[in-house]
Coordinates of C-alpha atoms in Angstrom, one line a residue:
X1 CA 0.0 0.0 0.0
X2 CA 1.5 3.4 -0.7
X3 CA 1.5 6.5 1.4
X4 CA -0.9 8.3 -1.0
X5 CA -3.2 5.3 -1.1
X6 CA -3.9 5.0 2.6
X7 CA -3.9 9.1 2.9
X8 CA -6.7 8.8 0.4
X9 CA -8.2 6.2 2.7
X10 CA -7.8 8.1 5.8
X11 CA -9.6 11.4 3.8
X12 CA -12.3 9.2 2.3
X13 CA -13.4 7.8 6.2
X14 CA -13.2 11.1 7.4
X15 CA -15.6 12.2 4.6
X16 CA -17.9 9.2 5.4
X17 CA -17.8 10.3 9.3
X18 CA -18.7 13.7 8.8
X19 CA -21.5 13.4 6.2
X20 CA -22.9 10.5 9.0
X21 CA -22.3 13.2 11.8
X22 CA -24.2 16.0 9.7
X23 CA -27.1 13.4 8.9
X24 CA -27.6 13.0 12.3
X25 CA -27.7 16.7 13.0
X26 CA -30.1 17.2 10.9
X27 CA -32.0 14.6 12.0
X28 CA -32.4 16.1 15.5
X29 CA -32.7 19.2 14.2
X30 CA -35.9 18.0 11.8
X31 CA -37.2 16.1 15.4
X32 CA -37.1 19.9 17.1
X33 CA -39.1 21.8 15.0
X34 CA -41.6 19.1 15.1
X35 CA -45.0 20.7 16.8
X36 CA -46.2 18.0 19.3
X37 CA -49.4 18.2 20.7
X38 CA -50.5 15.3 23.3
X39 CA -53.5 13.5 24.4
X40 CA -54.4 12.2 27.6
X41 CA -56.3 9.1 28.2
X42 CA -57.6 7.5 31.2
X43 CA -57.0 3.7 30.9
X44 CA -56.9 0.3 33.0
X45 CA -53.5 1.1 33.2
X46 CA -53.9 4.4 34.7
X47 CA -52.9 7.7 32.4
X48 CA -51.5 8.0 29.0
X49 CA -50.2 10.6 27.1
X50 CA -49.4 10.0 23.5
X51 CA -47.5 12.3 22.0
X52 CA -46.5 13.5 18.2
X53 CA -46.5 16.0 15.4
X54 CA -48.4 15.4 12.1
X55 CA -45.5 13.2 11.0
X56 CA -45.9 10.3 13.6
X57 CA -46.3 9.3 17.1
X58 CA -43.0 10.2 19.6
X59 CA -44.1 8.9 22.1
X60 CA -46.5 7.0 24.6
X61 CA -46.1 7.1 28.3
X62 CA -47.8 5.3 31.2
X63 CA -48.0 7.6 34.1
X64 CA -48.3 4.9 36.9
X65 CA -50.6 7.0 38.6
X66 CA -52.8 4.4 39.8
X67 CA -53.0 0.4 40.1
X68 CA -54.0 -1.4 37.4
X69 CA -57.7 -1.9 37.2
X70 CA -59.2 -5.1 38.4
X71 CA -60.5 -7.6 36.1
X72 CA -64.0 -9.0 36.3
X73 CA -65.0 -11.9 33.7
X74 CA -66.4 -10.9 30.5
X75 CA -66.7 -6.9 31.8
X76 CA -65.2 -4.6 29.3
X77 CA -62.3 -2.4 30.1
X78 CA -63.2 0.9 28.9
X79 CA -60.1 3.4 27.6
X80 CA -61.2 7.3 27.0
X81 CA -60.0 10.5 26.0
X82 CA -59.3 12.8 29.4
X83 CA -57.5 15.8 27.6
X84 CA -57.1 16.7 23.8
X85 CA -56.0 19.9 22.1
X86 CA -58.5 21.1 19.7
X87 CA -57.3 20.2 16.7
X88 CA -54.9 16.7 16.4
X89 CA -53.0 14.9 13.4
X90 CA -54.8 12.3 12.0
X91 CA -51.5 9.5 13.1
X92 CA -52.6 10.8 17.0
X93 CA -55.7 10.2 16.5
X94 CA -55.2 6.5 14.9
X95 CA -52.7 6.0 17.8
X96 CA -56.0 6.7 20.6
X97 CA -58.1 4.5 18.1
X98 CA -55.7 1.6 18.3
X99 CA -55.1 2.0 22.0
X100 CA -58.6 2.4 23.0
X101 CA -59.6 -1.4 20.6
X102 CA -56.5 -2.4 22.5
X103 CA -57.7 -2.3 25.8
X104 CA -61.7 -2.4 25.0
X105 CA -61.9 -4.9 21.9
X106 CA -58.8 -6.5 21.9
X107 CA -59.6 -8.9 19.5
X108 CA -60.3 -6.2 16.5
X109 CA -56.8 -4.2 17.5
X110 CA -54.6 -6.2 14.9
X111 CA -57.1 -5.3 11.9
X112 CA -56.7 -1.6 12.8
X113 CA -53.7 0.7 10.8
X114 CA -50.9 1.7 12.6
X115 CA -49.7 5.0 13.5
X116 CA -46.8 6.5 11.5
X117 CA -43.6 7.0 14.0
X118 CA -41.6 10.3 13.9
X119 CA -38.9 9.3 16.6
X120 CA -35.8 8.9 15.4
X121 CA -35.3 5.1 17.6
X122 CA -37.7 3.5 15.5
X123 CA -36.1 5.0 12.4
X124 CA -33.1 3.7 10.5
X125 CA -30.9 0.7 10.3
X126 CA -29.0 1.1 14.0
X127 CA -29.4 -2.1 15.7
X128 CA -32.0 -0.8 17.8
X129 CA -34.5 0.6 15.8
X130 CA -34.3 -2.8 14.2
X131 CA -35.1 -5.1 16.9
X132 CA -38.3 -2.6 17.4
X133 CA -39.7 -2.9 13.9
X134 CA -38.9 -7.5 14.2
X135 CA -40.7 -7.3 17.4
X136 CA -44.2 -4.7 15.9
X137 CA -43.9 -6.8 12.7
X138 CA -43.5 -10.7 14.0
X139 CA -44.9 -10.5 17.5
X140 CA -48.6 -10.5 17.6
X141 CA -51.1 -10.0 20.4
X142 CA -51.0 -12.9 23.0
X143 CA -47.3 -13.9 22.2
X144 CA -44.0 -13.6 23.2
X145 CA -40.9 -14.0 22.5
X146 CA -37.2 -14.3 24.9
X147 CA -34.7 -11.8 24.4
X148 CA -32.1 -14.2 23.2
X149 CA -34.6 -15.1 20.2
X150 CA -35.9 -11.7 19.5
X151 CA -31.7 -10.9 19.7
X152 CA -31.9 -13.8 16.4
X153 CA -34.9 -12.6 14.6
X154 CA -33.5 -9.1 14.4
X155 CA -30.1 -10.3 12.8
X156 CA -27.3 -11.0 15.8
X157 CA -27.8 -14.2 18.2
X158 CA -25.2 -12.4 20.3
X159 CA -26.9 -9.1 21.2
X160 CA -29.6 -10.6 23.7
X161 CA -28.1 -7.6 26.0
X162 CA -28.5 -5.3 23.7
X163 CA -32.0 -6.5 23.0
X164 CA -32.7 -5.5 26.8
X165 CA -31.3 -1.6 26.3
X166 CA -34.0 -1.6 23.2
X167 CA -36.3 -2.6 25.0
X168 CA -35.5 0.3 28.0
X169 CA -35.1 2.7 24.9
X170 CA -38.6 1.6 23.3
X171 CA -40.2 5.4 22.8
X172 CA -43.9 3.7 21.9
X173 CA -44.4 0.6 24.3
X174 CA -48.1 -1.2 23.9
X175 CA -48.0 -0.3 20.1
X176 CA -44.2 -1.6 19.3
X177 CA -44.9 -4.4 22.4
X178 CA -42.0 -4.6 24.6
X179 CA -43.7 -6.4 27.3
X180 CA -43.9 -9.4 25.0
X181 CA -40.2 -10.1 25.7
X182 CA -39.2 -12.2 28.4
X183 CA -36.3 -14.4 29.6
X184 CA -35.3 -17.2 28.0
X185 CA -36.5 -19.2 31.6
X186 CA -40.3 -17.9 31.2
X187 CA -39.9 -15.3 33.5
X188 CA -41.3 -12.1 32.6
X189 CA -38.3 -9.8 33.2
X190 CA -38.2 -6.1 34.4
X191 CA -40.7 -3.7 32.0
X192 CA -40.1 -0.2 32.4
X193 CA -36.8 -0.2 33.9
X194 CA -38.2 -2.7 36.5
X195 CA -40.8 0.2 37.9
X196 CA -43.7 -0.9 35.9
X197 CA -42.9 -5.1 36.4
X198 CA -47.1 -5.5 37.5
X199 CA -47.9 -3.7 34.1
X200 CA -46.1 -5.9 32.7
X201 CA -47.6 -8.9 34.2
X202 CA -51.0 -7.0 33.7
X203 CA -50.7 -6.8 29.9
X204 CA -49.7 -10.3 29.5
X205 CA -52.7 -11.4 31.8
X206 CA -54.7 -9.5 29.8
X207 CA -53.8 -10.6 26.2
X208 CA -53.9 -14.3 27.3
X209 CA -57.6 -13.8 29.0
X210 CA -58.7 -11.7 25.7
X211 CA -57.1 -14.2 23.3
X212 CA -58.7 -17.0 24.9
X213 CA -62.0 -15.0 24.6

């Protein structure tokens, strides 16, 4: 290899940095001038505020405000608007419509569209935004899946690990269903950084009692 080679080598992954570097500027710069708007809803869960822009959902977050509501057989669990701006994008409002079938008529949530996304975790090719599109795409209501395999499905048996940080990075659980994931011994594992582990065991519950339904 000569000098000049390797100095042209040197200057092209330099080149290939930078550009990489100025993409992902721009990227957050494009997520900042986003007008979000978020509604609230009142669920068996306790409150939820989805957020977004008219490009996508950012986020969903479970308050943990109250304990899970009780279950009684065959009684519907009823999931409503508590606060909305005046005027909403049409992907917030498909995001309520899905969680609301979700939690009320579980069994019609998977023939409902999706949401667009607009966070910048579920976009791209990085390792985690991948393992969030295998798990919305192959893991359906009432199922689940270990981290290890999820860790295979998305590409690298190794990264079970790394499957966990996804999972604790997840910007849209419930719709992209991280509580689906469990350890490899049939354990549940931790669901929101362990502070939300009887949600976790709540949703489960609940798409095992609805699916049997």
């Amino acid at each position: 290899m000569t000098l000049g080679s390797a100095a042209g080598r040197r200057l092209s992954t330099a080149r290939m940095l930078m550009s990489q570097t100025q993409g992902s500027k721009m990227k957050k710069q494009r997520e900042s001038q986003c007008t979000q708007k978020t509604i609230s809803l009142l669920s068996p869960l306790g409150t939820i505020q989805v957020s977004g822009c008219e490009n996508g959902v950012h986020t969903i977050q479970i308050l943990m405000d109250v304990a899970p509501a009780e279950r009684s057989s065959g009684a519907p669990l009823s999931c409503v608007v508590n606060d909305s701006p005046a005027e909403t994008s049409p992907e917030l409002q498909r995001c309520v419509e899905w969680l609301q079938a979700y939690f009320s008529e579980p069994q019609t949530a998977g023939s409902l569209p999706l949401p667009a996304f607009h966070h910048p975790a579920l976009q791209g090719d990085a390792f985690t935004s991948r393992v969030l599109q295998v798990l919305l795409k192959d893991v359906k209501f009432g199922d689940t899946v270990s981290y290890k395999r999820l860790a295979e499905m998305a590409g690298n048996p190794r990264a079970a690990r790394a499957v966990g940080g996804a999972m604790r990075r997840n910007p849209i659980p419930l719709l992209v269903p991280c509580h689906r994931v469990i350890s490899s011994s049939g354990q549940s594992g931790p669901y929101m950084s362990g502070k939300g582990d009887h949600l976790k065991q709540w949703l489960l519950t609940h798409e095992r009692q609805r699916g049997e339904g």
